[in-house]
mmCIF file of C-alpha atoms in Angstrom:
data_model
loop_
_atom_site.group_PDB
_atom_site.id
_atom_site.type_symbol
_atom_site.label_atom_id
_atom_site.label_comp_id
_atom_site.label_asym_id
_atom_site.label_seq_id
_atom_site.Cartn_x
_atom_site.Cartn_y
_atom_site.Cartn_z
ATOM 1 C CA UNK A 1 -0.602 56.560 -12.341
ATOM 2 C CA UNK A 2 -2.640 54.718 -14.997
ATOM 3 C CA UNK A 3 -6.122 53.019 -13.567
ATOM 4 C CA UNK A 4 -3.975 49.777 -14.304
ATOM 5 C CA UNK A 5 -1.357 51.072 -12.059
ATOM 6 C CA UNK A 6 -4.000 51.862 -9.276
ATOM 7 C CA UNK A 7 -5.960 48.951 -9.171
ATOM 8 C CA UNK A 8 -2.930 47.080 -9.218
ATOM 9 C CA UNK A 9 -1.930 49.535 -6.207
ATOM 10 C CA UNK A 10 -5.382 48.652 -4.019
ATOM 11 C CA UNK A 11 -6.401 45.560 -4.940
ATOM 12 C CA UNK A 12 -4.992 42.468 -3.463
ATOM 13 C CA UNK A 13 -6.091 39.987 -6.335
ATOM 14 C CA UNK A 14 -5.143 42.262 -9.336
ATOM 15 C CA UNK A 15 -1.851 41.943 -7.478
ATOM 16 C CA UNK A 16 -2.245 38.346 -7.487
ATOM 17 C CA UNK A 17 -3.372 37.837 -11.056
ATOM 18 C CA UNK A 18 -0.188 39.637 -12.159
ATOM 19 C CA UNK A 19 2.040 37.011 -10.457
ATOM 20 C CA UNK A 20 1.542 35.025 -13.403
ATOM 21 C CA UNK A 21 2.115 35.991 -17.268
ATOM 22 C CA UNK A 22 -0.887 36.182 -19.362
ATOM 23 C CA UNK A 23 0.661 32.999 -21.734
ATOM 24 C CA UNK A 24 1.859 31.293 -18.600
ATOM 25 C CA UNK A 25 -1.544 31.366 -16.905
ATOM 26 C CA UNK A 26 -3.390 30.050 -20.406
ATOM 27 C CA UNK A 27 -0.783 27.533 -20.891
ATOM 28 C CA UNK A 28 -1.921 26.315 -16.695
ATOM 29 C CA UNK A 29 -5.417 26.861 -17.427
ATOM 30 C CA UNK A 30 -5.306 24.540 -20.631
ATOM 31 C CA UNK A 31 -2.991 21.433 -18.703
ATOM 32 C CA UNK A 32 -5.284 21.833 -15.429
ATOM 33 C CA UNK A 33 -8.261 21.256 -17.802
ATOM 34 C CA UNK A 34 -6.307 18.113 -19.236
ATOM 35 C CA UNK A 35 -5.664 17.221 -15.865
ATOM 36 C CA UNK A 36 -9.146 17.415 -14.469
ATOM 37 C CA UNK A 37 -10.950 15.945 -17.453
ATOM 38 C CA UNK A 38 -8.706 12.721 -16.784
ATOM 39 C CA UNK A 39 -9.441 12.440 -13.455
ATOM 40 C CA UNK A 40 -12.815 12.532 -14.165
ATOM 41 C CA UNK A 41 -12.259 9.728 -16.289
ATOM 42 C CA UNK A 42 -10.119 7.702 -14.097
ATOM 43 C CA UNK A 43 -12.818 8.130 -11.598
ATOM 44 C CA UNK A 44 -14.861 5.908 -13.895
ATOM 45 C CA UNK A 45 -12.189 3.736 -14.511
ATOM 46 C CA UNK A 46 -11.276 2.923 -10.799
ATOM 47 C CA UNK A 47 -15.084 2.250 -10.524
ATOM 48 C CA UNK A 48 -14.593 -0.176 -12.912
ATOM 49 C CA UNK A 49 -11.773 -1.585 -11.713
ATOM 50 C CA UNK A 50 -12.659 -1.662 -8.196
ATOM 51 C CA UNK A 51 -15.546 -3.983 -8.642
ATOM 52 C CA UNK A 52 -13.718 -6.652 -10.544
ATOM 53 C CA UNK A 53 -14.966 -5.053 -14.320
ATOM 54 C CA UNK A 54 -18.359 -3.856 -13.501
ATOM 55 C CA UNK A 55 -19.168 -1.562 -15.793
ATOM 56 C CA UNK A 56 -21.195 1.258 -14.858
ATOM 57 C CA UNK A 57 -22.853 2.457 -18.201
ATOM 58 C CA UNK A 58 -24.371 6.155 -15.762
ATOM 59 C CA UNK A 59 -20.709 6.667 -14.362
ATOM 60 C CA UNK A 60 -19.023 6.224 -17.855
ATOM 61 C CA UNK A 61 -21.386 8.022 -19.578
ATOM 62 C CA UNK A 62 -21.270 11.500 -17.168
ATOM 63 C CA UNK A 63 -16.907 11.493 -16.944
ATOM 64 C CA UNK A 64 -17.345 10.924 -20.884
ATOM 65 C CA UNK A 65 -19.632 13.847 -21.340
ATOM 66 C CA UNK A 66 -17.716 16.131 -18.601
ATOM 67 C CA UNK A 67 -14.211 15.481 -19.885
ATOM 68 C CA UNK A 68 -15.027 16.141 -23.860
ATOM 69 C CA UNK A 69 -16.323 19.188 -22.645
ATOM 70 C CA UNK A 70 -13.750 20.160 -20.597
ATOM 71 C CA UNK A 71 -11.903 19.777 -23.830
ATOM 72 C CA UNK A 72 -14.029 21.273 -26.478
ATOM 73 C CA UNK A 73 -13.992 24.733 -24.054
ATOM 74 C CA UNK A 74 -10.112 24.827 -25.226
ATOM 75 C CA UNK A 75 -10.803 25.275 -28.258
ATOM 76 C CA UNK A 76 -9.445 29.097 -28.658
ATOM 77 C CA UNK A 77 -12.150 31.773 -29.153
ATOM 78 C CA UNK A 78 -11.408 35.477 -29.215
ATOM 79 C CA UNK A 79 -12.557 38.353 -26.964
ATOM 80 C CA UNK A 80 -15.416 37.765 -24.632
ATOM 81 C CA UNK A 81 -16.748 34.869 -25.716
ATOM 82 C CA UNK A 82 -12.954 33.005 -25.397
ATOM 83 C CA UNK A 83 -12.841 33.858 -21.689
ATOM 84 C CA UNK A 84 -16.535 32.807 -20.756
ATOM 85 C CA UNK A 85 -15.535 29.462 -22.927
ATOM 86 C CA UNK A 86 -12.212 28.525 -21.299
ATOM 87 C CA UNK A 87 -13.926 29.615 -17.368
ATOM 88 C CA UNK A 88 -17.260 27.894 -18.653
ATOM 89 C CA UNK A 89 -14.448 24.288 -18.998
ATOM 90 C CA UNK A 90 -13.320 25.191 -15.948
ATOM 91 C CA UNK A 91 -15.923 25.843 -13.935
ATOM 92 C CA UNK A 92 -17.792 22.303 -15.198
ATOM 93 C CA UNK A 93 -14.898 20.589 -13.756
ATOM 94 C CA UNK A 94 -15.039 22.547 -10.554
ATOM 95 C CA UNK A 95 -18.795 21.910 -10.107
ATOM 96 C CA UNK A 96 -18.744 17.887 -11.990
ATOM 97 C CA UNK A 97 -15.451 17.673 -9.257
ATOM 98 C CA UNK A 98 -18.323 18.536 -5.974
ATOM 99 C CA UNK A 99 -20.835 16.138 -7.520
ATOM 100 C CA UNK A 100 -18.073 13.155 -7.666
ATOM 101 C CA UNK A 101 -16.217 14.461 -4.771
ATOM 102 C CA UNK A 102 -16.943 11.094 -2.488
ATOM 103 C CA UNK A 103 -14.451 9.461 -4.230
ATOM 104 C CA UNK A 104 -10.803 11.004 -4.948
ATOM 105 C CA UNK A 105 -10.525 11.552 -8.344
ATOM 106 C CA UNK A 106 -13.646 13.673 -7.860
ATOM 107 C CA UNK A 107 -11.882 15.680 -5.555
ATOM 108 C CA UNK A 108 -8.893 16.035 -8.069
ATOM 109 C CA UNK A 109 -11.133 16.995 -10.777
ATOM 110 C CA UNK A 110 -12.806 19.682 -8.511
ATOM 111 C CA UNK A 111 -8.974 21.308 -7.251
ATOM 112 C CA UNK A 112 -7.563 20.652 -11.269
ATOM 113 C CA UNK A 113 -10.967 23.313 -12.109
ATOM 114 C CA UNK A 114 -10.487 25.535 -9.795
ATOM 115 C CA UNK A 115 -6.649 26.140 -10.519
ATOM 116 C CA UNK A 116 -7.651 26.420 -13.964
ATOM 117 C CA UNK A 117 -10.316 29.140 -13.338
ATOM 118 C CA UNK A 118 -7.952 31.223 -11.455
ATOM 119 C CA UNK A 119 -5.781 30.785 -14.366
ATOM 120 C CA UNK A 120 -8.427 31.634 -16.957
ATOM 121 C CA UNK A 121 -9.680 34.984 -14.535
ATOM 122 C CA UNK A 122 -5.438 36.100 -14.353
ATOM 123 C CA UNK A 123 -4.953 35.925 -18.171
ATOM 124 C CA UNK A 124 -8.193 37.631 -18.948
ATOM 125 C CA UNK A 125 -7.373 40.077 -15.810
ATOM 126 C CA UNK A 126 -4.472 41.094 -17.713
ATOM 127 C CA UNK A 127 -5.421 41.194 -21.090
ATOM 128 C CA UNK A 128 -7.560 43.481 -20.294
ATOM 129 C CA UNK A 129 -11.291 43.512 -18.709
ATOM 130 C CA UNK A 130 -12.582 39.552 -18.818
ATOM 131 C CA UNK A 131 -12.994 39.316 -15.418
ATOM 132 C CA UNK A 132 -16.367 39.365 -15.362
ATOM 133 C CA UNK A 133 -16.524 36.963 -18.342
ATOM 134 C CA UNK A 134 -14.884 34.489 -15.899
ATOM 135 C CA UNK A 135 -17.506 34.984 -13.482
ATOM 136 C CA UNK A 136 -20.435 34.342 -15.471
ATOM 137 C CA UNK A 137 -18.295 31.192 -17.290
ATOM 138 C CA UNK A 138 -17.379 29.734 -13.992
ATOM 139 C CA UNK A 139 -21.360 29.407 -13.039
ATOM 140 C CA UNK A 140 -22.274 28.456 -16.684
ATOM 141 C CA UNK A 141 -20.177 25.928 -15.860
ATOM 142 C CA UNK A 142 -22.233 24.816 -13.275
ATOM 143 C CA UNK A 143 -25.135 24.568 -14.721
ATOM 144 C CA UNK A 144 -23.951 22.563 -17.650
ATOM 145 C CA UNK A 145 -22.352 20.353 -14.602
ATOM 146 C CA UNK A 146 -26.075 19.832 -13.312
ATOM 147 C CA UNK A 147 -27.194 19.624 -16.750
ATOM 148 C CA UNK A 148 -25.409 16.824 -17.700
ATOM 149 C CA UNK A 149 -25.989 14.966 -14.451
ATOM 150 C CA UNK A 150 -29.666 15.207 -14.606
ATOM 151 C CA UNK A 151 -29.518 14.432 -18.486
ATOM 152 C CA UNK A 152 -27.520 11.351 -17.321
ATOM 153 C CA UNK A 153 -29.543 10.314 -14.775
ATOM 154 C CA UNK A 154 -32.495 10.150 -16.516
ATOM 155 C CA UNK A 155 -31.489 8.762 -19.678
ATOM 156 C CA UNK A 156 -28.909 6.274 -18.795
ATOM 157 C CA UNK A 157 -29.850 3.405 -16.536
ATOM 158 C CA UNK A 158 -26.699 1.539 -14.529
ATOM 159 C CA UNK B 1 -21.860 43.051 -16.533
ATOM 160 C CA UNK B 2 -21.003 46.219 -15.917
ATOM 161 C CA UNK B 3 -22.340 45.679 -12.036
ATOM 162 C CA UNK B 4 -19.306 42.901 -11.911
ATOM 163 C CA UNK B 5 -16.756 45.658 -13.447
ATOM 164 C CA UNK B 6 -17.225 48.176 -11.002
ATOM 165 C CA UNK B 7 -18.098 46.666 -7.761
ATOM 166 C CA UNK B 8 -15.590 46.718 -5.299
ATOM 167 C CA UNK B 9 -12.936 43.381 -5.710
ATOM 168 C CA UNK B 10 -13.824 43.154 -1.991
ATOM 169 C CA UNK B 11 -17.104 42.458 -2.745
ATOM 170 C CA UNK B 12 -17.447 40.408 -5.623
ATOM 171 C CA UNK B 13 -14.648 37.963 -4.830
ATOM 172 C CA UNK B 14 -16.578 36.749 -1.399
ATOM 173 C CA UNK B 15 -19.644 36.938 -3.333
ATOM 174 C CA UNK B 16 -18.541 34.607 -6.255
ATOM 175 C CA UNK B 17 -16.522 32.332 -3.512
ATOM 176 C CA UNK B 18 -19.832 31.949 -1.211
ATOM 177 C CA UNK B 19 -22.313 31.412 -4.022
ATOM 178 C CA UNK B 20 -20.025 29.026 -5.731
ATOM 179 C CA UNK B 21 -19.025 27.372 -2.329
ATOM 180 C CA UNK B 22 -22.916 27.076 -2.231
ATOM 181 C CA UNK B 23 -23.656 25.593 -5.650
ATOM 182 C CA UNK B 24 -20.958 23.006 -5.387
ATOM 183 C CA UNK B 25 -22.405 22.118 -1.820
ATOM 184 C CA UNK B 26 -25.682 21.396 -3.416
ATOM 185 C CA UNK B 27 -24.123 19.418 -5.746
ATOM 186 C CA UNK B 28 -22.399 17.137 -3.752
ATOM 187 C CA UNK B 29 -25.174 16.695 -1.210
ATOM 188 C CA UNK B 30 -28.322 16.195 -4.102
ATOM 189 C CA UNK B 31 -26.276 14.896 -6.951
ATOM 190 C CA UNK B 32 -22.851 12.773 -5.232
ATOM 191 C CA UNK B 33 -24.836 9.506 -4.712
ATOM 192 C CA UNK B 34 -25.815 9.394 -8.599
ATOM 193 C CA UNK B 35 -22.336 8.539 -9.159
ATOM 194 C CA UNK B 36 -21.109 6.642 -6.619
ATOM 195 C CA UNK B 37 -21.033 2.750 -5.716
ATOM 196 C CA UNK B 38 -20.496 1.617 -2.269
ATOM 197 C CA UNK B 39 -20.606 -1.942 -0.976
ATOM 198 C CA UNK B 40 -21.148 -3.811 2.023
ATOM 199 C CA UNK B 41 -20.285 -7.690 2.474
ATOM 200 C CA UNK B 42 -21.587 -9.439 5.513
ATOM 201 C CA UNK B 43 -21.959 -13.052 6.570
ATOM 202 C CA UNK B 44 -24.949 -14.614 5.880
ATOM 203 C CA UNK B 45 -26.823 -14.960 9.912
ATOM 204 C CA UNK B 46 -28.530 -17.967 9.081
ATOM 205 C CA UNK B 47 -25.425 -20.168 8.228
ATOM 206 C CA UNK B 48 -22.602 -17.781 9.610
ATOM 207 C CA UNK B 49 -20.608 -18.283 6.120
ATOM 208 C CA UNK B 50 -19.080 -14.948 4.302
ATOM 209 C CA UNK B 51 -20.659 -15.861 0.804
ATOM 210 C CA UNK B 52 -19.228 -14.168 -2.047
ATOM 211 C CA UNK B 53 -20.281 -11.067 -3.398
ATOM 212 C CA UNK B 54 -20.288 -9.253 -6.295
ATOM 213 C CA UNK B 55 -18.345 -6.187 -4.787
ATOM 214 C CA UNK B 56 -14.726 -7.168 -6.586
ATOM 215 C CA UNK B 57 -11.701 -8.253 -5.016
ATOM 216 C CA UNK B 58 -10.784 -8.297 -1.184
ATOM 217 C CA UNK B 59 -8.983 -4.804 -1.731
ATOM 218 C CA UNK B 60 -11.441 -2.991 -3.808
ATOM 219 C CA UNK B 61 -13.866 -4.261 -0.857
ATOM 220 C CA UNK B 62 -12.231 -2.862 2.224
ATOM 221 C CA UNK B 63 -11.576 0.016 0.351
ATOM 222 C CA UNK B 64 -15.436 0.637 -0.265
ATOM 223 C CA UNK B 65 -16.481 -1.024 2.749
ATOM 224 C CA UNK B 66 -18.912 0.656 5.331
ATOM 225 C CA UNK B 67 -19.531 -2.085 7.730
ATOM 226 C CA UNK B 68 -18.491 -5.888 7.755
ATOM 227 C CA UNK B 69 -20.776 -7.170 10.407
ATOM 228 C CA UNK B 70 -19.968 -10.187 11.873
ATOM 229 C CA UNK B 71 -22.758 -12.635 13.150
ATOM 230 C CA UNK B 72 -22.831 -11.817 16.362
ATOM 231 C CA UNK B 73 -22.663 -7.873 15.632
ATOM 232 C CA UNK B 74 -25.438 -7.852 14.015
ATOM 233 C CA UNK B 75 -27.852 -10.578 15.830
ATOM 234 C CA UNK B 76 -27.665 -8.494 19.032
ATOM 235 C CA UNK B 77 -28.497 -4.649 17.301
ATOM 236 C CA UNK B 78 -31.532 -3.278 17.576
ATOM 237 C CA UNK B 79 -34.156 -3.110 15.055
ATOM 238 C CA UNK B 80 -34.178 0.498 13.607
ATOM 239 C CA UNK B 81 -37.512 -0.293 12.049
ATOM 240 C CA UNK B 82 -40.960 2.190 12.042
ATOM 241 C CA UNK B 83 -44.022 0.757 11.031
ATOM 242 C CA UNK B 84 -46.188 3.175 9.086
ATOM 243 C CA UNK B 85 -50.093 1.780 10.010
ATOM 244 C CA UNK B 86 -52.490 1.557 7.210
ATOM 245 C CA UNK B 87 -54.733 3.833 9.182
ATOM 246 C CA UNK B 88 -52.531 7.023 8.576
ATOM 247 C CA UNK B 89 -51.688 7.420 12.237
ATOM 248 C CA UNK B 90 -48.274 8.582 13.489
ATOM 249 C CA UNK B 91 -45.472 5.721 12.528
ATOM 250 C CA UNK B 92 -44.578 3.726 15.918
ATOM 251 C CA UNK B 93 -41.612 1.053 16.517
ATOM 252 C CA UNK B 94 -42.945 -1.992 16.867
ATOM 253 C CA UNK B 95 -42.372 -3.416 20.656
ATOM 254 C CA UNK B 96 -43.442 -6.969 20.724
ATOM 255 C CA UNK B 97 -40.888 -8.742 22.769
ATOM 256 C CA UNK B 98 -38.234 -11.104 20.903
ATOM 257 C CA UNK B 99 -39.420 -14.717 19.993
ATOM 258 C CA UNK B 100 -37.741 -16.629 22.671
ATOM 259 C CA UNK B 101 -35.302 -19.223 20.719
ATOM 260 C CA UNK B 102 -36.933 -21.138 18.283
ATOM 261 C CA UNK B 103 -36.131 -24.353 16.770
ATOM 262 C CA UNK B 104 -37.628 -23.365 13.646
ATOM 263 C CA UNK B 105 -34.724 -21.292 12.485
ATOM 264 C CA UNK B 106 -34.449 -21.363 8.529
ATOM 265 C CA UNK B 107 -35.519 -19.820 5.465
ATOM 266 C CA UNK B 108 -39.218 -18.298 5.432
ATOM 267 C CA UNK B 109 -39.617 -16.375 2.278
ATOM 268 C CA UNK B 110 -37.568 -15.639 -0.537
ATOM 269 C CA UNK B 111 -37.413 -13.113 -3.752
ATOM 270 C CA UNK B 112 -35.412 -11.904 -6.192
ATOM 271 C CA UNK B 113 -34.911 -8.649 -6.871
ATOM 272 C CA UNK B 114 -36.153 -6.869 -10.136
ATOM 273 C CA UNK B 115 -35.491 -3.047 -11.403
ATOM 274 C CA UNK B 116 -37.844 -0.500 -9.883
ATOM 275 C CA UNK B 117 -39.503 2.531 -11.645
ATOM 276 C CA UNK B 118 -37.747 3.262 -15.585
ATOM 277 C CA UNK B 119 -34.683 4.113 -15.004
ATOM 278 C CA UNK B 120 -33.783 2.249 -11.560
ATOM 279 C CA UNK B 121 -32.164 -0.954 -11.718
ATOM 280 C CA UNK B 122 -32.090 -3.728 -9.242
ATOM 281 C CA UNK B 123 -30.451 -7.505 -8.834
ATOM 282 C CA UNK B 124 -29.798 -10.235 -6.716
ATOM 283 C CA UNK B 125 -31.874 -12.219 -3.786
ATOM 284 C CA UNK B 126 -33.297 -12.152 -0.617
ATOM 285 C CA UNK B 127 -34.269 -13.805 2.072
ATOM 286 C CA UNK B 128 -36.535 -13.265 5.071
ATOM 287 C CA UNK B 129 -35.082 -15.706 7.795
ATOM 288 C CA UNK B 130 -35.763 -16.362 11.553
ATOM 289 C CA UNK B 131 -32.107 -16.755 13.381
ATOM 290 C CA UNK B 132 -31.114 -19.662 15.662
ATOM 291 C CA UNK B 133 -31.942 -17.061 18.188
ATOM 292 C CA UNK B 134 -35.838 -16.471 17.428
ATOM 293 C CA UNK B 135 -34.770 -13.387 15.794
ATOM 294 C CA UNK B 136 -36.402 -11.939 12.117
ATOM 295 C CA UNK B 137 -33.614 -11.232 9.462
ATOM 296 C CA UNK B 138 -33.622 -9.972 6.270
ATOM 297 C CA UNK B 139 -30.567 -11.178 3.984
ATOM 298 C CA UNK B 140 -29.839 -9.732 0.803
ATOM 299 C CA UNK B 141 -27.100 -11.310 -1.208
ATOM 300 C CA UNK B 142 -25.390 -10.747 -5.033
ATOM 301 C CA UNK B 143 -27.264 -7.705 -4.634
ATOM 302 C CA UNK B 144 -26.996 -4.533 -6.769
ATOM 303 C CA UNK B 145 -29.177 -1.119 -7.146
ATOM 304 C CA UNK B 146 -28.820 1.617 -8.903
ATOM 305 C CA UNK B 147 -26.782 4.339 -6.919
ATOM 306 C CA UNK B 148 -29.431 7.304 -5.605
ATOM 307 C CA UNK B 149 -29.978 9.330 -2.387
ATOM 308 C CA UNK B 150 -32.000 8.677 0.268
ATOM 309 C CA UNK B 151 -32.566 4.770 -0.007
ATOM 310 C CA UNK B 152 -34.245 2.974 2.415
ATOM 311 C CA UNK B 153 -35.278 -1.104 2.555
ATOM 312 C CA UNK B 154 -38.822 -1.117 3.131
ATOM 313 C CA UNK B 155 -41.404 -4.228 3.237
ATOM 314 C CA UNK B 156 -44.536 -3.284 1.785
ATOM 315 C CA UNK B 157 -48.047 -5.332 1.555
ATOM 316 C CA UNK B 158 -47.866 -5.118 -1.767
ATOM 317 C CA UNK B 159 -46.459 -7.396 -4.480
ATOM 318 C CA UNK B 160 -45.404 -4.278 -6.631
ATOM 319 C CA UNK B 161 -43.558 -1.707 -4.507
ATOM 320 C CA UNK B 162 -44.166 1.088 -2.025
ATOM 321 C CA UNK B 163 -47.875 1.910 -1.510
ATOM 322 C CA UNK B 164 -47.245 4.092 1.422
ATOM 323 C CA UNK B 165 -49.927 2.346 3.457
ATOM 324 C CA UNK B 166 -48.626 -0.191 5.914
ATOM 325 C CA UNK B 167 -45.056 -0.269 5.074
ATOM 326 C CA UNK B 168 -42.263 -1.473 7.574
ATOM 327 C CA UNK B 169 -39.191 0.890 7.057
ATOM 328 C CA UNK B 170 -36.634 -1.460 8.205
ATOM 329 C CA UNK B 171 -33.689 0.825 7.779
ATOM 330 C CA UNK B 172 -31.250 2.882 5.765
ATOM 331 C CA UNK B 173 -29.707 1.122 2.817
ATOM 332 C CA UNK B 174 -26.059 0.271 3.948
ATOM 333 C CA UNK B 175 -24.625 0.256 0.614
ATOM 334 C CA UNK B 176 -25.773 -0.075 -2.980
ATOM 335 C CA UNK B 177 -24.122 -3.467 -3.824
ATOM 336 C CA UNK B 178 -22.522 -6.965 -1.528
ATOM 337 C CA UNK B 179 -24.307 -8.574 0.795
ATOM 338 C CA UNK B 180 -26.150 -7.567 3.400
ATOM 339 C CA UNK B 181 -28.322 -8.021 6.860
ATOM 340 C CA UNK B 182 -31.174 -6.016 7.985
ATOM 341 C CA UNK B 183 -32.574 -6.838 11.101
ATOM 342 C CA UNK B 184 -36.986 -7.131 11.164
ATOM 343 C CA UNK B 185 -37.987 -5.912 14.504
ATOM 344 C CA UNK B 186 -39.541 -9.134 16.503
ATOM 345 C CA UNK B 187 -43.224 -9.817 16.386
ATOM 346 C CA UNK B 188 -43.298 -8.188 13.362
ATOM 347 C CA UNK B 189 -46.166 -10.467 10.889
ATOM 348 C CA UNK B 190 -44.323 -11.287 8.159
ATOM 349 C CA UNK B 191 -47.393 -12.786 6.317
ATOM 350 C CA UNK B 192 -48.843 -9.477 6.142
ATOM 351 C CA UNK B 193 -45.952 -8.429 3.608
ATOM 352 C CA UNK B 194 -45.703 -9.316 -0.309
ATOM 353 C CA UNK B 195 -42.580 -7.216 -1.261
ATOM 354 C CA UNK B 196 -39.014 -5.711 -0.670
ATOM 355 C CA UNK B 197 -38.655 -2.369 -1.745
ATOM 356 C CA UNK B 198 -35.690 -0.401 -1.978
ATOM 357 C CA UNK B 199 -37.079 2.969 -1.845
ATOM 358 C CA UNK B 200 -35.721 6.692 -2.298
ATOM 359 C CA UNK B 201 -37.635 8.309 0.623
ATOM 360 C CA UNK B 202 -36.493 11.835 -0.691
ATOM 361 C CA UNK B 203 -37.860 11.584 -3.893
ATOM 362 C CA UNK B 204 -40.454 8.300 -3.736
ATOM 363 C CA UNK B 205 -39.213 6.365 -6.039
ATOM 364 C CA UNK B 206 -39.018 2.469 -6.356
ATOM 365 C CA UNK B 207 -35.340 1.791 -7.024
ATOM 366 C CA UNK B 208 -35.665 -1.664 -6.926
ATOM 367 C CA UNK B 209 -38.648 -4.208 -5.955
ATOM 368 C CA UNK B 210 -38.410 -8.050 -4.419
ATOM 369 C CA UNK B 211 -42.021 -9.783 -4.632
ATOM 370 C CA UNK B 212 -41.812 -12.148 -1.656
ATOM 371 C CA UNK B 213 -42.309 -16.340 -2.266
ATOM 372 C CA UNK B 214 -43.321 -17.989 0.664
ATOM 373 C CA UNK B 215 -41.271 -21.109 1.764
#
């Protein structure tokens, strides 16, 4: 029995991340990000709507900022650095999702990042070691979330 | 990384769930209200007429909606107000009786609204009014503030914001646009106050300031 074959044998999720096939679960993690960067922006754009063409420059300008991200991290990368990228686009939705999760859309953008996270840690599961490259791109993620909301904040009145 | 690599998968996967369960948690809770725009359209209590608001159409306002009071609904609530004395003593609720009716219901002060500290924007007008019924109202109309957490309307004896020093907290902002009643608790002496402040009691910050005009 290879260590592949064992792990597979004892742990639950290895079982779980094999359900998928590696190009399967990078083609998911690339149309969730689509997916969650337009909510993001839709969120923006129901604001807008919602109040009769208000236009709320703060709102705008964080789903701008969080969805070209979201699409700059699918830009393909090799090794390492790839799978911290592509979890790094994923977890910013995730984490952007929480922060606009009152409304909806924020709430779709947080479930569209997290399927695409699970997506990301599969195909780098079974190409061979990234897992931990997820990890530390799903909370990287997070702090460029926070980053870009306080950035916002401060530098863009409504 | 290597810590990540070998630890058990029973282990790490609760780990990364909690912590990440926690992060996003903070998120919502400290950063949601950045984002957010809520409104809150009630009838002006001096005339009884719904005035319109800036909030949108009817849908996108009962969709946002947190309260429509109607006249009556709010004349008879109680004042949520605390008073925080000049003297640095522990904040009390004011508890003058109510002005028996008054024939001098109308308009006593009013103000506009302007933004607050850099970075905090505010619009649209106010009025202090006493009711048909004696009682002290506060009516804020076409009014708009920048989203934040934490926001209170406060009157404050100065013209320029929140001093901290004898401040009346009347209560929690209802929503961050429409129009909107906040009742003053009775007795209160209005001519002691020179502005409106929307304040951000986490963080004290002026998000928006109304010097007051005497009628």
């Amino acid at each position: 029995m290879t260590v592949r074959e064992a792990a597979i044998a004892t742990n639950p999720l290895a079982r779980a991340a094999e359900l998928l096939p590696a190009r399967a679960a990078v083609a998911v993690s690339i149309a969730a990000r689509v997916l969650g960067a337009l909510s993001v922006l839709w969120y923006a754009y129901d604001q807008y709507d919602a109040f009769d063409g208000r236009y709320f420059p703060r709102t705008w300008a964080y789903a701008v900022a969080v969805a070209v991200l979201a699409v700059v991290s699918m830009v393909p990368v090799r090794g390492w650095a790839g799978v911290a990228a592509s979890a790094a686009g994923a977890g910013l939705l995730v984490f952007a999702g929480a922060i606009l999760a009152r409304e909806p859309w924020g709430v779709a953008a947080l479930v569209a990042g997290a399927v695409a996270w699970l997506a990301v840690a599969s195909a780098a599961y079974q190409r061979g070691g990234g897992s931990p490259a997820a990890i530390v791109g799903l909370f990287a993620g997070a702090g460029l979330a926070f980053a870009v909301a306080v950035g916002v904040a401060l530098g863009v009145g409504e | 990384m290597r810590w990540l690599e070998r630890g058990p998968w029973f282990v790490v996967a609760p780990a990364v769930l909690v912590v990440a369960a926690g992060v996003g948690w903070f998120g919502y809770t400290f950063a949601g209200d950045l984002f957010v725009q809520t409104c809150t359209v009630e009838a002006n209590l001096l005339t009884g007429e719904a005035e319109a608001s800036n909030c949108g159409d009817e849908a996108a306002v009962s969709a946002r909606a947190t309260t429509t009071a109607t006249p009556a609904d709010t004349a008879t609530a109680t004042p949520a107000a605390t008073e925080t004395p000049a003297t640095g003593t522990p904040a009390a609720s004011p508890t003058a009786s109510p002005t028996p009716a008054a024939s001098g219901a109308g308009v006593l002060a009013r103000a506009m609204f302007r933004d607050g500290e850099p970075g905090h924007d505010g619009e649209g007008r106010a009025e202090l009014q006493r009711l048909a019924d004696g009682m002290l109202n506060l009516y804020v109309a076409d009014f708009s503030v920048t989203s934040g957490p934490d926001l209170f309307v406060v009157l404050s004896t100065s013209p320029d914001g929140y001093t901290g020093d004898g401040v009346l907290v009347l209560e929690r902002l209802k929503a961050n646009n429409g129009n909107q009643n906040y009742a003053i608790p009775a007795g209160t002496d209005l001519a002691r106050y020179r502005s409106i402040v929307i304040w951000c009691r986490q963080f004290d910050v002026d998000f928006a300031i109304a010097t007051l005009e005497v009628q």
